[in-house]
DNA sequence: ATCTTATATGACACGGTGTCATCTGTCAAT
DNA sequence: ATTGACAGATGACACCGTGTCATATAAGAT
């Protein structure tokens, strides 16, 4: 978490700093990003950066969290629009992500191609925030129409969630790594979801 | 790839160096590993390291490749033993991995918790080596008993492979991140495979 | 004995990180 | 108006790891 001084910053300065950090993290993955570049772009002295953030990671995970919050919102609203149909929601969500604007996609690419567990769990923190570790999961579980799913208990629902997340993330990675065109990536993702739905074994 | 000088090295020196590198990569993930530590442990001067490897990554991916080769072997033999039954093979393979000896597990943990796309694709290079990018995939495809699988064409088989790999890797990550005991991890993996087999939708 | 080619070595330049002593600005109390 | 206190700003600097390079050494070949 950024330090209090960061949140106390006047809006415009904060915006400039966020923009500079985002540019750097869009340019290269976390491991190669440099604080020096961020402060140059933001026009602030080195010491100030450490006044606001613990370190590079701190700034990165702040941005990542912001991004995740937006996606969570988006996912929930698509899920509601689709009357709780999980699979059609996944497709629409997938499509909406890969259709983002250029700069966002660079940021995403660096995230997905360097998806460590720490990043992934932040990402999956769509499923819990500060207050209640499971509040988000429960919200989503409540929104999903479970009658359409082939499950018998709560545990299987959670497990299914993990499977879908794993396959979805992997599909994003595939898209970015091989630089697939959107239509192709979406077609492939559709096939994966169909296989998942109908089952892999006879 | 390590340089020729590395392969020209007398066996004992090579062994010492490999051991030192493996220790370092077992201690911390790639991004935190330091060449300085490796050369200290191996008792060689700094310049020599660069005589053998391009850089840290070069050494790491060499070790990773060695590891993958062994696993490929192991997987194939389990698959044959199980008469091409993909799912029972996956379970047995999963169990055999998590039952490895302590030091190997540290190495694996650092790999799985920092599984970037580059690492994953090396890992999945179980499916192609220098000569023929698809030879391994074809070998596995040939060994698998496809009558038991719910697929209609080659493309779906490949897709299914990706799904299973995604879920399996994710399951390893979960085990290492949450430090699950072996039995629990295996139970969870079993449930995931069962869900995959029977399908997620009604 | 000399030349050639492969390998070994460690000092060093470079670049990035995080710290810290010092400076500045603001605001409330006297 | 003066002072004190505190939050924040600043940039020089110590530290550390990397990769290079000029030089030293060894092993063959002629």
PDB file of N, CA and C in Angstrom, chain A residues 6-40:
ATOM      1  N   UNK A   6       1.128   9.821  -0.025  1.00  0.00           N
ATOM      2  CA  UNK A   6       0.666   9.710  -1.409  1.00  0.00           C
ATOM      3  C   UNK A   6      -0.787  10.127  -1.524  1.00  0.00           C
ATOM      4  N   UNK A   7      -1.594   9.636  -0.592  1.00  0.00           N
ATOM      5  CA  UNK A   7      -3.027   9.946  -0.665  1.00  0.00           C
ATOM      6  C   UNK A   7      -3.300  11.402  -0.296  1.00  0.00           C
ATOM      7  N   UNK A   8      -2.376  12.002   0.439  1.00  0.00           N
ATOM      8  CA  UNK A   8      -2.532  13.415   0.797  1.00  0.00           C
ATOM      9  C   UNK A   8      -2.167  14.359  -0.354  1.00  0.00           C
ATOM     10  N   UNK A   9      -1.553  13.803  -1.362  1.00  0.00           N
ATOM     11  CA  UNK A   9      -1.087  14.615  -2.490  1.00  0.00           C
ATOM     12  C   UNK A   9      -2.253  15.334  -3.179  1.00  0.00           C
ATOM     13  N   UNK A  10      -2.014  16.567  -3.652  1.00  0.00           N
ATOM     14  CA  UNK A  10      -3.036  17.237  -4.472  1.00  0.00           C
ATOM     15  C   UNK A  10      -3.341  16.401  -5.711  1.00  0.00           C
ATOM     16  N   UNK A  11      -4.602  16.396  -6.104  1.00  0.00           N
ATOM     17  CA  UNK A  11      -5.071  15.521  -7.189  1.00  0.00           C
ATOM     18  C   UNK A  11      -4.198  15.571  -8.436  1.00  0.00           C
ATOM     19  N   UNK A  12      -3.845  16.765  -8.880  1.00  0.00           N
ATOM     20  CA  UNK A  12      -3.118  16.874 -10.150  1.00  0.00           C
ATOM     21  C   UNK A  12      -1.744  16.214 -10.066  1.00  0.00           C
ATOM     22  N   UNK A  13      -1.057  16.418  -8.942  1.00  0.00           N
ATOM     23  CA  UNK A  13       0.258  15.803  -8.799  1.00  0.00           C
ATOM     24  C   UNK A  13       0.129  14.290  -8.737  1.00  0.00           C
ATOM     25  N   UNK A  14      -0.890  13.844  -8.021  1.00  0.00           N
ATOM     26  CA  UNK A  14      -1.140  12.403  -7.916  1.00  0.00           C
ATOM     27  C   UNK A  14      -1.369  11.817  -9.305  1.00  0.00           C
ATOM     28  N   UNK A  15      -2.179  12.514 -10.080  1.00  0.00           N
ATOM     29  CA  UNK A  15      -2.492  12.045 -11.432  1.00  0.00           C
ATOM     30  C   UNK A  15      -1.235  11.922 -12.284  1.00  0.00           C
ATOM     31  N   UNK A  16      -0.393  12.942 -12.202  1.00  0.00           N
ATOM     32  CA  UNK A  16       0.847  12.919 -12.983  1.00  0.00           C
ATOM     33  C   UNK A  16       1.709  11.725 -12.594  1.00  0.00           C
ATOM     34  N   UNK A  17       1.807  11.506 -11.309  1.00  0.00           N
ATOM     35  CA  UNK A  17       2.627  10.402 -10.807  1.00  0.00           C
ATOM     36  C   UNK A  17       2.078   9.052 -11.261  1.00  0.00           C
ATOM     37  N   UNK A  18       0.772   8.891 -11.128  1.00  0.00           N
ATOM     38  CA  UNK A  18       0.134   7.641 -11.559  1.00  0.00           C
ATOM     39  C   UNK A  18       0.372   7.425 -13.050  1.00  0.00           C
ATOM     40  N   UNK A  19       0.221   8.481 -13.804  1.00  0.00           N
ATOM     41  CA  UNK A  19       0.407   8.377 -15.248  1.00  0.00           C
ATOM     42  C   UNK A  19       1.839   7.931 -15.565  1.00  0.00           C
ATOM     43  N   UNK A  20       2.793   8.550 -14.894  1.00  0.00           N
ATOM     44  CA  UNK A  20       4.193   8.207 -15.140  1.00  0.00           C
ATOM     45  C   UNK A  20       4.472   6.747 -14.792  1.00  0.00           C
ATOM     46  N   UNK A  21       3.939   6.310 -13.672  1.00  0.00           N
ATOM     47  CA  UNK A  21       4.153   4.922 -13.250  1.00  0.00           C
ATOM     48  C   UNK A  21       3.510   3.970 -14.245  1.00  0.00           C
ATOM     49  N   UNK A  22       2.316   4.300 -14.638  1.00  0.00           N
ATOM     50  CA  UNK A  22       1.599   3.442 -15.566  1.00  0.00           C
ATOM     51  C   UNK A  22       2.330   3.321 -16.893  1.00  0.00           C
ATOM     52  N   UNK A  23       2.897   4.420 -17.334  1.00  0.00           N
ATOM     53  CA  UNK A  23       3.677   4.389 -18.574  1.00  0.00           C
ATOM     54  C   UNK A  23       4.858   3.424 -18.449  1.00  0.00           C
ATOM     55  N   UNK A  24       5.538   3.526 -17.337  1.00  0.00           N
ATOM     56  CA  UNK A  24       6.699   2.657 -17.146  1.00  0.00           C
ATOM     57  C   UNK A  24       6.276   1.189 -17.088  1.00  0.00           C
ATOM     58  N   UNK A  25       5.207   0.904 -16.383  1.00  0.00           N
ATOM     59  CA  UNK A  25       4.746  -0.483 -16.261  1.00  0.00           C
ATOM     60  C   UNK A  25       4.071  -0.972 -17.542  1.00  0.00           C
ATOM     61  N   UNK A  26       3.743  -0.063 -18.424  1.00  0.00           N
ATOM     62  CA  UNK A  26       3.238  -0.474 -19.731  1.00  0.00           C
ATOM     63  C   UNK A  26       4.397  -0.761 -20.672  1.00  0.00           C
ATOM     64  N   UNK A  27       5.483  -0.056 -20.426  1.00  0.00           N
ATOM     65  CA  UNK A  27       6.667  -0.202 -21.274  1.00  0.00           C
ATOM     66  C   UNK A  27       7.334  -1.550 -21.067  1.00  0.00           C
ATOM     67  N   UNK A  28       7.567  -1.919 -19.820  1.00  0.00           N
ATOM     68  CA  UNK A  28       8.256  -3.164 -19.486  1.00  0.00           C
ATOM     69  C   UNK A  28       7.592  -3.834 -18.278  1.00  0.00           C
ATOM     70  N   UNK A  29       7.837  -5.133 -18.104  1.00  0.00           N
ATOM     71  CA  UNK A  29       7.273  -5.817 -16.943  1.00  0.00           C
ATOM     72  C   UNK A  29       7.907  -5.333 -15.637  1.00  0.00           C
ATOM     73  N   UNK A  30       7.205  -5.597 -14.571  1.00  0.00           N
ATOM     74  CA  UNK A  30       7.629  -5.173 -13.234  1.00  0.00           C
ATOM     75  C   UNK A  30       9.123  -5.338 -12.983  1.00  0.00           C
ATOM     76  N   UNK A  31       9.655  -6.498 -13.307  1.00  0.00           N
ATOM     77  CA  UNK A  31      11.050  -6.778 -12.969  1.00  0.00           C
ATOM     78  C   UNK A  31      12.012  -5.838 -13.677  1.00  0.00           C
ATOM     79  N   UNK A  32      11.623  -5.341 -14.838  1.00  0.00           N
ATOM     80  CA  UNK A  32      12.515  -4.458 -15.586  1.00  0.00           C
ATOM     81  C   UNK A  32      12.193  -2.984 -15.415  1.00  0.00           C
ATOM     82  N   UNK A  33      11.078  -2.697 -14.790  1.00  0.00           N
ATOM     83  CA  UNK A  33      10.690  -1.300 -14.605  1.00  0.00           C
ATOM     84  C   UNK A  33      11.683  -0.623 -13.675  1.00  0.00           C
ATOM     85  N   UNK A  34      11.914   0.669 -13.891  1.00  0.00           N
ATOM     86  CA  UNK A  34      12.857   1.361 -13.028  1.00  0.00           C
ATOM     87  C   UNK A  34      12.242   2.609 -12.420  1.00  0.00           C
ATOM     88  N   UNK A  35      12.502   2.789 -11.152  1.00  0.00           N
ATOM     89  CA  UNK A  35      12.015   3.960 -10.430  1.00  0.00           C
ATOM     90  C   UNK A  35      12.573   5.219 -11.068  1.00  0.00           C
ATOM     91  N   UNK A  36      13.830   5.124 -11.478  1.00  0.00           N
ATOM     92  CA  UNK A  36      14.467   6.263 -12.136  1.00  0.00           C
ATOM     93  C   UNK A  36      13.625   6.785 -13.297  1.00  0.00           C
ATOM     94  N   UNK A  37      13.117   5.891 -14.117  1.00  0.00           N
ATOM     95  CA  UNK A  37      12.276   6.322 -15.236  1.00  0.00           C
ATOM     96  C   UNK A  37      10.990   6.985 -14.770  1.00  0.00           C
ATOM     97  N   UNK A  38      10.401   6.413 -13.747  1.00  0.00           N
ATOM     98  CA  UNK A  38       9.130   6.959 -13.260  1.00  0.00           C
ATOM     99  C   UNK A  38       9.316   8.380 -12.756  1.00  0.00           C
ATOM    100  N   UNK A  39      10.347   8.586 -11.948  1.00  0.00           N
ATOM    101  CA  UNK A  39      10.533   9.943 -11.394  1.00  0.00           C
ATOM    102  C   UNK A  39      10.944  10.949 -12.466  1.00  0.00           C
ATOM    103  N   UNK A  40      11.698  10.470 -13.447  1.00  0.00           N
ATOM    104  CA  UNK A  40      12.033  11.363 -14.558  1.00  0.00           C
ATOM    105  C   UNK A  40      10.759  11.824 -15.242  1.00  0.00           C
TER     106      UNK A  40
END
